[in-house]
PDB file of C-alpha atoms in Angstrom:
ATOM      1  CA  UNK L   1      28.700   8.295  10.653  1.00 48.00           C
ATOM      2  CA  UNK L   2      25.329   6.706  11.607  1.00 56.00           C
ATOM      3  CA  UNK L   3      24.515   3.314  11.936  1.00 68.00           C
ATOM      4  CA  UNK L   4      23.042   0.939   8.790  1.00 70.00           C
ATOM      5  CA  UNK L   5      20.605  -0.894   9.128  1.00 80.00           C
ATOM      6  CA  UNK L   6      17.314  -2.280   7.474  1.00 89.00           C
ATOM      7  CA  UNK L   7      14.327  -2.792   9.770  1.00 93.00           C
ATOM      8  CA  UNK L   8      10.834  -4.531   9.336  1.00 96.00           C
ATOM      9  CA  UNK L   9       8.361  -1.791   9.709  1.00 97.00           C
ATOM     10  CA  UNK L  10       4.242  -1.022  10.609  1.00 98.00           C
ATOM     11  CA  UNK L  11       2.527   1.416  10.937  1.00 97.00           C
ATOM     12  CA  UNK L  12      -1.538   1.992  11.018  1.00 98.00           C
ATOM     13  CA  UNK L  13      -4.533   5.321  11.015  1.00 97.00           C
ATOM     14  CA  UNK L  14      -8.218   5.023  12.355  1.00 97.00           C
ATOM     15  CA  UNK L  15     -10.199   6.568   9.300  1.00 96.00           C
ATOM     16  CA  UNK L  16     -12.845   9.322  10.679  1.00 95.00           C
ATOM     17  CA  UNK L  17     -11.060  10.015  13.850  1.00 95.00           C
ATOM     18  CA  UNK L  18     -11.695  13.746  13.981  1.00 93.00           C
ATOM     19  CA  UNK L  19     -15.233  12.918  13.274  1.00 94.00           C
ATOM     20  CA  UNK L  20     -16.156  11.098  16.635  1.00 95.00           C
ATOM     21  CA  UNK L  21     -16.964  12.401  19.712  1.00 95.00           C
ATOM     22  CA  UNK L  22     -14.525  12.427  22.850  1.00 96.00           C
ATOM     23  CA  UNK L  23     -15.523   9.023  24.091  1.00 96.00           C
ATOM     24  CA  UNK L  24     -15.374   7.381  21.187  1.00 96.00           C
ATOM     25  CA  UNK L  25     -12.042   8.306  20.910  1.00 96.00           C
ATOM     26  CA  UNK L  26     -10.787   7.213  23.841  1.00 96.00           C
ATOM     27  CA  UNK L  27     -12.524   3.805  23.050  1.00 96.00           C
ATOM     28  CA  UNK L  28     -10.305   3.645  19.212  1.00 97.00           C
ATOM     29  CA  UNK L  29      -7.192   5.202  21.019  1.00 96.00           C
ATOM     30  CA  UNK L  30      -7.050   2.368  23.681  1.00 96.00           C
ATOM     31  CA  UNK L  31      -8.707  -0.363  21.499  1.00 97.00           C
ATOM     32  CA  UNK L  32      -5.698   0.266  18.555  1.00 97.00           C
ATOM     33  CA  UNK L  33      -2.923  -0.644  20.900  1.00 95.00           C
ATOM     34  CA  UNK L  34      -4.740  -3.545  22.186  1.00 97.00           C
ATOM     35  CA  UNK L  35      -5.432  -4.996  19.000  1.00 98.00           C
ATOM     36  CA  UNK L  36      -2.149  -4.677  17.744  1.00 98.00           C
ATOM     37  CA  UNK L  37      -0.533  -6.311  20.980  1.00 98.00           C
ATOM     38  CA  UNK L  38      -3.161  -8.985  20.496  1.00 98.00           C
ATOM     39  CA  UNK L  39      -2.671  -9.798  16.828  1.00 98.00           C
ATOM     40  CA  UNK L  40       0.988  -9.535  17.106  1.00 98.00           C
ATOM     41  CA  UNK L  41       0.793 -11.971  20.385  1.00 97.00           C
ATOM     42  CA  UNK L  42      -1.215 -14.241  18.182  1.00 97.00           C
ATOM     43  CA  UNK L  43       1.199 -14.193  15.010  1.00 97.00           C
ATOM     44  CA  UNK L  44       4.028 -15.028  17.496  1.00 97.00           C
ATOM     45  CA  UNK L  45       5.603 -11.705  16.984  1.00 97.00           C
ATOM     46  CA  UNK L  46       7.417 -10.185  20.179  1.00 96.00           C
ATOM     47  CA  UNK L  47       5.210  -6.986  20.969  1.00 96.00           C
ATOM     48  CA  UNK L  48       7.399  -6.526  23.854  1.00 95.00           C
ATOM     49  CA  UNK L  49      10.722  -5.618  21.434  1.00 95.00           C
ATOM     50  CA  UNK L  50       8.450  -3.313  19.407  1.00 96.00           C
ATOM     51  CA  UNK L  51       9.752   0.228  19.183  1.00 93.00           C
ATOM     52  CA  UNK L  52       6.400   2.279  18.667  1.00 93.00           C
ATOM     53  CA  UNK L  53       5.770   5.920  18.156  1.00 90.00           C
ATOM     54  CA  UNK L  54       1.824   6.737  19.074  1.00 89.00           C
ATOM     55  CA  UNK L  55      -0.048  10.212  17.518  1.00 88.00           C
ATOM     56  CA  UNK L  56      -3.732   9.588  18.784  1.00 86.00           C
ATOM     57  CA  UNK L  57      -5.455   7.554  16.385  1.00 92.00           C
ATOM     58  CA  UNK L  58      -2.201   6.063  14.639  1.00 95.00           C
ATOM     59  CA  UNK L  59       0.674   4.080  15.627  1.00 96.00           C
ATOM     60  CA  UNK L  60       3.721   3.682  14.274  1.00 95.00           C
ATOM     61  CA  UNK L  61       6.009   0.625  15.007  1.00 95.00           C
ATOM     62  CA  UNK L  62       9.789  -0.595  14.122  1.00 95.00           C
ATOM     63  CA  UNK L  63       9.775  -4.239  15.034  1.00 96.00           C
ATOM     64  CA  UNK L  64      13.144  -5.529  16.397  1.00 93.00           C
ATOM     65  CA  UNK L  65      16.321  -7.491  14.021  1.00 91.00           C
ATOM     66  CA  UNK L  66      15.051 -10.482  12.220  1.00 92.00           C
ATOM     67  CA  UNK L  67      11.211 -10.173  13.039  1.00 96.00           C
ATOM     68  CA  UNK L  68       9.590 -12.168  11.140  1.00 96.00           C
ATOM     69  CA  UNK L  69       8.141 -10.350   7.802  1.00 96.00           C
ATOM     70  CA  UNK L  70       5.643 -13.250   6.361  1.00 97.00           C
ATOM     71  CA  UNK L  71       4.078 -13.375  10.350  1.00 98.00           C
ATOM     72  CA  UNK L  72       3.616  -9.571  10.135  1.00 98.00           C
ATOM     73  CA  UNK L  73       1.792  -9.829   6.570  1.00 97.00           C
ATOM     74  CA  UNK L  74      -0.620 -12.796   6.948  1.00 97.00           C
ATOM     75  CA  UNK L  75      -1.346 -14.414  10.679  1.00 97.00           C
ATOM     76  CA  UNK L  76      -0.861 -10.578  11.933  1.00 98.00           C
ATOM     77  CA  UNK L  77      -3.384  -8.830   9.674  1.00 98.00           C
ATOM     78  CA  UNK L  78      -5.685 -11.863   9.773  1.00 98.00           C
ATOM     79  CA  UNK L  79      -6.156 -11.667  13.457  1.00 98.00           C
ATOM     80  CA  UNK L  80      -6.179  -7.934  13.333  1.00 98.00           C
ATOM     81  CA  UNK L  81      -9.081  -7.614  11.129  1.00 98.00           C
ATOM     82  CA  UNK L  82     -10.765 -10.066  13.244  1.00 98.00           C
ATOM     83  CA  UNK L  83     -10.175  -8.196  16.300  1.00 98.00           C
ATOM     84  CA  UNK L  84     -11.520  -5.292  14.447  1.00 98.00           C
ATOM     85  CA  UNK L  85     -14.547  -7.220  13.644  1.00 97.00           C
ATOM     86  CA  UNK L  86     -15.198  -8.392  17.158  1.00 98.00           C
ATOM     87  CA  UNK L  87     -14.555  -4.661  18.453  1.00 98.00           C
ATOM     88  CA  UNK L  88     -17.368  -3.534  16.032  1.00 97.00           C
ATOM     89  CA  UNK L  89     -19.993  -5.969  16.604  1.00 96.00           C
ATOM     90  CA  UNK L  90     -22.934  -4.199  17.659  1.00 93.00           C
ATOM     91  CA  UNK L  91     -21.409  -0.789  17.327  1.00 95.00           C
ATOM     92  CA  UNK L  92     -23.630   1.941  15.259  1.00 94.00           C
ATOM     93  CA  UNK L  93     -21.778   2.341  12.326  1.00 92.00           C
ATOM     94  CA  UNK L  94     -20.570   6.027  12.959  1.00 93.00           C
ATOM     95  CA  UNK L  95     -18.411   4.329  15.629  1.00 96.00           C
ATOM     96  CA  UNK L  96     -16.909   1.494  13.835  1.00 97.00           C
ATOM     97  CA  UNK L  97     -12.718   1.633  14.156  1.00 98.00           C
ATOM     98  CA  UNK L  98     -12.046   0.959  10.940  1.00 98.00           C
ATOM     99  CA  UNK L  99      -8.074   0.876  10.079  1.00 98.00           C
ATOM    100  CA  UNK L 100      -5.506   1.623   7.457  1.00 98.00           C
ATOM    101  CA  UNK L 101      -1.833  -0.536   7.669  1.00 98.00           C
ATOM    102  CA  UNK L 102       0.920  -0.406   5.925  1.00 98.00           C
ATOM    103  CA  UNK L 103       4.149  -2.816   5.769  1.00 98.00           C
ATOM    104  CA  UNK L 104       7.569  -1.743   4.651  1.00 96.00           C
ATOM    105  CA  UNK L 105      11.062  -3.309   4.990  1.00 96.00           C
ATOM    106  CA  UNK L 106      13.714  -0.927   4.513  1.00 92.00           C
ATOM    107  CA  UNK L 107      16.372   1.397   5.701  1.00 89.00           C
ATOM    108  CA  UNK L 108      15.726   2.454   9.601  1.00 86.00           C
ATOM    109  CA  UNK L 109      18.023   3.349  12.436  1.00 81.00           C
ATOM    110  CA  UNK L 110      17.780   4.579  15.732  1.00 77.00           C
ATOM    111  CA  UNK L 111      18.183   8.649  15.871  1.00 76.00           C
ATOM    112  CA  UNK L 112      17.899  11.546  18.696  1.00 70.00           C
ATOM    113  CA  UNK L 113      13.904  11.897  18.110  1.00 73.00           C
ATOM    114  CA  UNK L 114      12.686   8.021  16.523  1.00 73.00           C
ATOM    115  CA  UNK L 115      14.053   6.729  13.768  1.00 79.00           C
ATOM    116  CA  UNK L 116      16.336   7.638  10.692  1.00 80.00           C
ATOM    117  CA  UNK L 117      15.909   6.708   7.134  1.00 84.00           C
ATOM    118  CA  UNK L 118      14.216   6.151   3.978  1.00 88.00           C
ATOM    119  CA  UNK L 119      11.663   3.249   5.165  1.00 91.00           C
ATOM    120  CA  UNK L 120       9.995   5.732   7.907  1.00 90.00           C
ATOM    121  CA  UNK L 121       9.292   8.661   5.670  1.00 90.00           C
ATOM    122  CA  UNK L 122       7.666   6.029   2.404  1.00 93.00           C
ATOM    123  CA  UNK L 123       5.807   3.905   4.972  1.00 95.00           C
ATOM    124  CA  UNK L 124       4.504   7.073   5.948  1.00 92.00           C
ATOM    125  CA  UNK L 125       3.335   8.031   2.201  1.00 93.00           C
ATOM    126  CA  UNK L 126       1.951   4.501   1.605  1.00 95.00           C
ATOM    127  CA  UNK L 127       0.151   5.063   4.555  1.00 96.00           C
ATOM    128  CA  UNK L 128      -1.421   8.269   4.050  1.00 93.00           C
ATOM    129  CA  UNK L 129      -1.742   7.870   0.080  1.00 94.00           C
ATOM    130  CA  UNK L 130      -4.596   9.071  -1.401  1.00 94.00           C
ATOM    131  CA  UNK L 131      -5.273   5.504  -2.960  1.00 95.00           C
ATOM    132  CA  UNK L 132      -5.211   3.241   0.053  1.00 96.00           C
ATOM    133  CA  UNK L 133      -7.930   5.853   1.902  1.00 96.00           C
ATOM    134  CA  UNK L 134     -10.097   5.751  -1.277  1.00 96.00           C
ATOM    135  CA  UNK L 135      -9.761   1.590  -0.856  1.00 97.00           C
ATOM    136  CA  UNK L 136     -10.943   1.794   2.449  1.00 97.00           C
ATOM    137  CA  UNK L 137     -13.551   4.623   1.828  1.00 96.00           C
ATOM    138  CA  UNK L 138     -15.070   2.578  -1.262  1.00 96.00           C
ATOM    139  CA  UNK L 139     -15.648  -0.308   1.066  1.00 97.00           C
ATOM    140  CA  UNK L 140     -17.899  -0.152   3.507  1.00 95.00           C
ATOM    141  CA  UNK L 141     -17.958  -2.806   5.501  1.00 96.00           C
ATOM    142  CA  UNK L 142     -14.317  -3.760   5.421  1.00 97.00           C
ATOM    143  CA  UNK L 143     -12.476  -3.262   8.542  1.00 98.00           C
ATOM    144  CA  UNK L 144      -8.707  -3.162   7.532  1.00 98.00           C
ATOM    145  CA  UNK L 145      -7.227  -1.949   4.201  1.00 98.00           C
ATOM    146  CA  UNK L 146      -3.953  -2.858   3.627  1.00 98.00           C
ATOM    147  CA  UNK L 147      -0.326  -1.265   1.692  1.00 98.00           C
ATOM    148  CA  UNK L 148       2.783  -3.349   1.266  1.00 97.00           C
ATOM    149  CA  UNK L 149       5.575  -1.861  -0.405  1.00 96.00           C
ATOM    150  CA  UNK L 150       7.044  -3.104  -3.725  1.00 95.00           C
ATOM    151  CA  UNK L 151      10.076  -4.719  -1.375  1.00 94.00           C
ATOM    152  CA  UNK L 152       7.692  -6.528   0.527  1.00 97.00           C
ATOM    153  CA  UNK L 153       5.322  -7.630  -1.974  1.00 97.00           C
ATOM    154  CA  UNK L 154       8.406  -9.225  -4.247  1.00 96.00           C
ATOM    155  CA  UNK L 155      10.018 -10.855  -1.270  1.00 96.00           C
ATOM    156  CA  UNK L 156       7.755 -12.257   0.452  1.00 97.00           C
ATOM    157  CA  UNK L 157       3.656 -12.368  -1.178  1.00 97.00           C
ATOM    158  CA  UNK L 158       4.999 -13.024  -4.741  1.00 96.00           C
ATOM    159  CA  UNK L 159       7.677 -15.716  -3.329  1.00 96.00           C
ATOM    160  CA  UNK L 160       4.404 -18.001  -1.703  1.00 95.00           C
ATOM    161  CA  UNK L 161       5.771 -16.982   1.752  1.00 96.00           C
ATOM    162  CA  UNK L 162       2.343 -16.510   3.081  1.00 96.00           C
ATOM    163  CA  UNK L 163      -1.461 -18.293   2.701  1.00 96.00           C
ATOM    164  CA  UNK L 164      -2.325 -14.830   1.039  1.00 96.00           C
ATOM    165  CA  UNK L 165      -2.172 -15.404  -2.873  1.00 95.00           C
ATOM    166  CA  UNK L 166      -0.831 -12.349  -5.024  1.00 96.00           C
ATOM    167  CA  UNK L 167      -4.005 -11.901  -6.857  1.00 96.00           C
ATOM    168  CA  UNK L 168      -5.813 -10.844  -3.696  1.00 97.00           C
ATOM    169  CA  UNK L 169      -3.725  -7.256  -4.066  1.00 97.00           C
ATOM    170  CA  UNK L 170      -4.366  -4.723  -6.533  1.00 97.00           C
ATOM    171  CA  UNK L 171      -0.636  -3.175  -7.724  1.00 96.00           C
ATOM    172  CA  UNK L 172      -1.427   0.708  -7.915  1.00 94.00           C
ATOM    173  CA  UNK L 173       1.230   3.662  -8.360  1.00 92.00           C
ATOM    174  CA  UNK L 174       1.874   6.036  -5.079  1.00 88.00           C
ATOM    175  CA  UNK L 175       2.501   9.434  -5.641  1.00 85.00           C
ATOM    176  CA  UNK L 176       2.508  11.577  -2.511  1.00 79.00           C
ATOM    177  CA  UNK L 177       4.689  14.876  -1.425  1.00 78.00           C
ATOM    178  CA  UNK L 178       8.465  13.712  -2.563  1.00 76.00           C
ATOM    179  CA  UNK L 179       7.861   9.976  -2.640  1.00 75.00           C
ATOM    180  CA  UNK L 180       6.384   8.234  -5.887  1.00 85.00           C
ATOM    181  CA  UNK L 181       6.680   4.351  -6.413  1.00 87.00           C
ATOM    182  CA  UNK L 182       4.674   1.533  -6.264  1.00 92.00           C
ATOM    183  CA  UNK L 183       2.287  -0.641  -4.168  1.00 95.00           C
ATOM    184  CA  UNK L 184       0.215  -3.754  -3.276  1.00 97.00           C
ATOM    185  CA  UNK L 185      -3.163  -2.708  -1.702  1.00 98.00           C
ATOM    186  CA  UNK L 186      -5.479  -5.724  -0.238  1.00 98.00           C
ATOM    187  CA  UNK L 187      -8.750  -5.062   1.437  1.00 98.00           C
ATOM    188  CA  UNK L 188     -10.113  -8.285   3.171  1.00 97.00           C
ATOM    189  CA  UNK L 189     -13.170  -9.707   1.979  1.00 95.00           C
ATOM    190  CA  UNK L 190     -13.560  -7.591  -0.962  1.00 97.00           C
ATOM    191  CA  UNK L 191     -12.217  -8.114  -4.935  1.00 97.00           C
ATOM    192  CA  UNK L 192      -9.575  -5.054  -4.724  1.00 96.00           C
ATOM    193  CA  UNK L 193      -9.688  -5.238  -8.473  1.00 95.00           C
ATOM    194  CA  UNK L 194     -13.230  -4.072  -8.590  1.00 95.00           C
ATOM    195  CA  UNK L 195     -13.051  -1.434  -6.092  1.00 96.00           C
ATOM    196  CA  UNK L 196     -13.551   2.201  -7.293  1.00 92.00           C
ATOM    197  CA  UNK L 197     -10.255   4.448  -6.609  1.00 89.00           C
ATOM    198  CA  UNK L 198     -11.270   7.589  -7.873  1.00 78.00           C
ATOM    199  CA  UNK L 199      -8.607   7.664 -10.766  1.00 66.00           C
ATOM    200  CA  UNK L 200      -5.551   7.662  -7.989  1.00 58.00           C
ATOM    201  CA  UNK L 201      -4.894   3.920  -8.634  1.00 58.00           C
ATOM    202  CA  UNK L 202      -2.370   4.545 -11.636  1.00 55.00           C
ATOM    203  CA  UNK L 203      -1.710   1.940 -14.272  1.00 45.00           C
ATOM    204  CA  UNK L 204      -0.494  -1.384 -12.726  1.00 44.00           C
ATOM    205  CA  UNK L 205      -0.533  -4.619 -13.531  1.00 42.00           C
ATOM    206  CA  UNK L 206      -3.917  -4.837 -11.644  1.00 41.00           C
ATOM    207  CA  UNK L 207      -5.407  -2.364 -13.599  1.00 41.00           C
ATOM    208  CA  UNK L 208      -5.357  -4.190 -16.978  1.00 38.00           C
ATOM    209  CA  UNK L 209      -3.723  -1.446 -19.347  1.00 34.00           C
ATOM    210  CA  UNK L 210      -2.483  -3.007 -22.485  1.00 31.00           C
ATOM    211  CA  UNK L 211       1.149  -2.644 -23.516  1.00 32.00           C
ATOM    212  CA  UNK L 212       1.990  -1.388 -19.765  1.00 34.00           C
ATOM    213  CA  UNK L 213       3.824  -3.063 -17.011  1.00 34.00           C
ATOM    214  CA  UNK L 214       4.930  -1.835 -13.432  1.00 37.00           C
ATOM    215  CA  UNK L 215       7.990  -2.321 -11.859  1.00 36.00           C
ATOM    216  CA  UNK L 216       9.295  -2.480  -8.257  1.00 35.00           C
ATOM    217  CA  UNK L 217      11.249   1.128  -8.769  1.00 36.00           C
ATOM    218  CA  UNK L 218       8.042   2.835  -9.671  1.00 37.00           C
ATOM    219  CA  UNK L 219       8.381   3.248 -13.159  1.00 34.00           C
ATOM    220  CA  UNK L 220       5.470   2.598 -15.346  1.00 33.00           C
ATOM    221  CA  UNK L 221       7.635   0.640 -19.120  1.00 28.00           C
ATOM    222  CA  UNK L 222       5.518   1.056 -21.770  1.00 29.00           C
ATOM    223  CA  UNK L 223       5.799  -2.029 -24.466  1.00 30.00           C
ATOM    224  CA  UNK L 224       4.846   0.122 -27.051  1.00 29.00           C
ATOM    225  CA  UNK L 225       6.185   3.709 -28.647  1.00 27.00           C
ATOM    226  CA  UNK L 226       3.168   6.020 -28.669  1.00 32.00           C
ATOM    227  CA  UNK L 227       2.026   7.390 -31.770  1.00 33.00           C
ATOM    228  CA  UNK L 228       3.003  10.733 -31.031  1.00 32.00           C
ATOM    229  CA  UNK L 229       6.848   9.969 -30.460  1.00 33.00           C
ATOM    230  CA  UNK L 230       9.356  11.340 -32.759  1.00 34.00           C
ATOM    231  CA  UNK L 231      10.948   9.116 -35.549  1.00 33.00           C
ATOM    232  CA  UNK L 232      14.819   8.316 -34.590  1.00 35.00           C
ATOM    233  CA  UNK L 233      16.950  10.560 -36.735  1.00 35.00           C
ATOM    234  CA  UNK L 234      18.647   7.545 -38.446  1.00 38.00           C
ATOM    235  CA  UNK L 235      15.272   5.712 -39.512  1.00 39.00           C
ATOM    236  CA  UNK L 236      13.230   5.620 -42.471  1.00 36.00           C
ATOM    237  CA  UNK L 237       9.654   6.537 -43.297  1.00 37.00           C
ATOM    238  CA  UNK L 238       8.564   5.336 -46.480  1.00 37.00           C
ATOM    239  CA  UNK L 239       4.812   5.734 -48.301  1.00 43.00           C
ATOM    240  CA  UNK L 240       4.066   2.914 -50.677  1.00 40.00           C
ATOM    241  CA  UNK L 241       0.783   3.460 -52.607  1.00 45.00           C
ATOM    242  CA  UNK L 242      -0.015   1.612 -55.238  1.00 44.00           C
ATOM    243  CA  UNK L 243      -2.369   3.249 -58.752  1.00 47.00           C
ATOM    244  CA  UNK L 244      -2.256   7.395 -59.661  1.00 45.00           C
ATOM    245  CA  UNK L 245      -2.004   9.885 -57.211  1.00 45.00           C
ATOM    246  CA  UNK L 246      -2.891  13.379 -58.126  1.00 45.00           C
ATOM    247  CA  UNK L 247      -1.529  15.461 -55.218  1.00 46.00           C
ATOM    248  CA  UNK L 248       1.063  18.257 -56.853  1.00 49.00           C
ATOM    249  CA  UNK L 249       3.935  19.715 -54.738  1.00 48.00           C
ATOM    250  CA  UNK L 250       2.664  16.483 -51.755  1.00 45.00           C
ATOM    251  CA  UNK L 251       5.918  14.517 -50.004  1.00 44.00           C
ATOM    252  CA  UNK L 252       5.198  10.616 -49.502  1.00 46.00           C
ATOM    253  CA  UNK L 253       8.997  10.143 -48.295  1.00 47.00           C
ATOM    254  CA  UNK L 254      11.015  11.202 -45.708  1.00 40.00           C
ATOM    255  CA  UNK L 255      14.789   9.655 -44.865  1.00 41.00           C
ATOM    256  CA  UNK L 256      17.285  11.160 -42.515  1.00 39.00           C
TER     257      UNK L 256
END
């Protein structure tokens, strides 16, 4: 039987990467890992315990038993973005390193090729979901664009455990290969809430659909029966009208 275990989790993509040239590659490929030693150095996180896995233009870490998960949300991503920003400045805009992150806590343990689990394979999904690129994408002079999971959203954003207030994310449905559920997206220095995501946003609480609410499980609970559901067998339909009706053979009443 494997070992249990429930690990804090990163991982982050350069947008455009196939679309640079060889140098510029190098310069995003060695400029990630810097960055995220940096910011992590700066958040008083231990970048020395991190377990990463690197493809290129992406990175993806498990940080080590009881790392902190409010450091990793807020000081982390704030000095991140501004090491992005500093590592732009004065680049043409074709060259920019411009990120997506996402931040899971969940089930991870060590196996023969990485890690084991259910929190590798979602952070993966939340990371590669169709509406965190169209965040970043409809922003164009953000650097970062951020996913938390539902898990880390509840726990720690919506307890006050960070300086980042919950209305600065934008609760949107994830629905990618075999993973659906939900997320909190946040794109610094931008109103999430007004930023165009091509329809793949779903119906959370940040997209102000009467009657609906989201849930940490992914389910979307609707507070109201749509008009097309079927009547329970055991109920009633009754048509009160009041004056002459001429309509012969016409039923006004139905009861089961």
């Amino acid at each position: 039987m494997g070992t249990f275990g429930r690990r804090l989790l990163l991982a982050v993509d350069a947008k455009g990467y196939g679309g640079v040239d060889v140098v510029t590659q190098r310069e995003w490929q060695e400029a990630i890992r810097r960055l995220l030693r940096e910011a992590a150095t700066e958040a008083g996180l231990d970048w020395e315990q991190w377990v990463t896995q690197v493809g290129g233009d992406s990175v993806f870490a498990v940080l080590p038993q009881g790392a902190s998960e409010p450091c990793l949300v807020d000081p982390f991503m704030r000095h991140l973005e501004a090491g992005l920003r500093t590592f732009n400045r004065n680049r043409r805009d074709e060259a920019w390193l411009r990120l997506r992150a996402a931040v899971h806590f969940g089930t991870a343990s060590p196996a023969a090729n990485g890690f084991e689990g259910r929190a590798p394979v979602e952070i993966g999904r939340l990371l590669d979901s169709r509406v965190l690129k169209a965040a970043l994408a409809s922003a164009p002079e953000a650097h970062l664009a951020l996913a938390v999971s539902a898990t880390v959203f509840n726990d720690v954003i919506g307890e006050a455990y960070t300086t980042i207030r919950p209305q600065e994310f934008r609760e949107v449905r994830i629905a990618e290969k075999e993973y659906e559920g939900r997320a909190w997206v946040r794109v610094p220095g931008y109103d999430v809430q007004a930023l165009d995501l091509g329809g793949a946003a779903g119906h959370g609480h940040g997209d102000d659909q009467p009657g609906a609410s989201g849930s940490a499980g992914g389910a979307t609970v609707s507070d109201t029966r749509p008009p097309s559901a079927p009547t329970a067998p055991e109920n009633t339909v009754v048509q009160v009208i009041n004056g002459t009706v001429h309509a012969q053979g016409a039923v006004f009443g139905i009861s089961k």
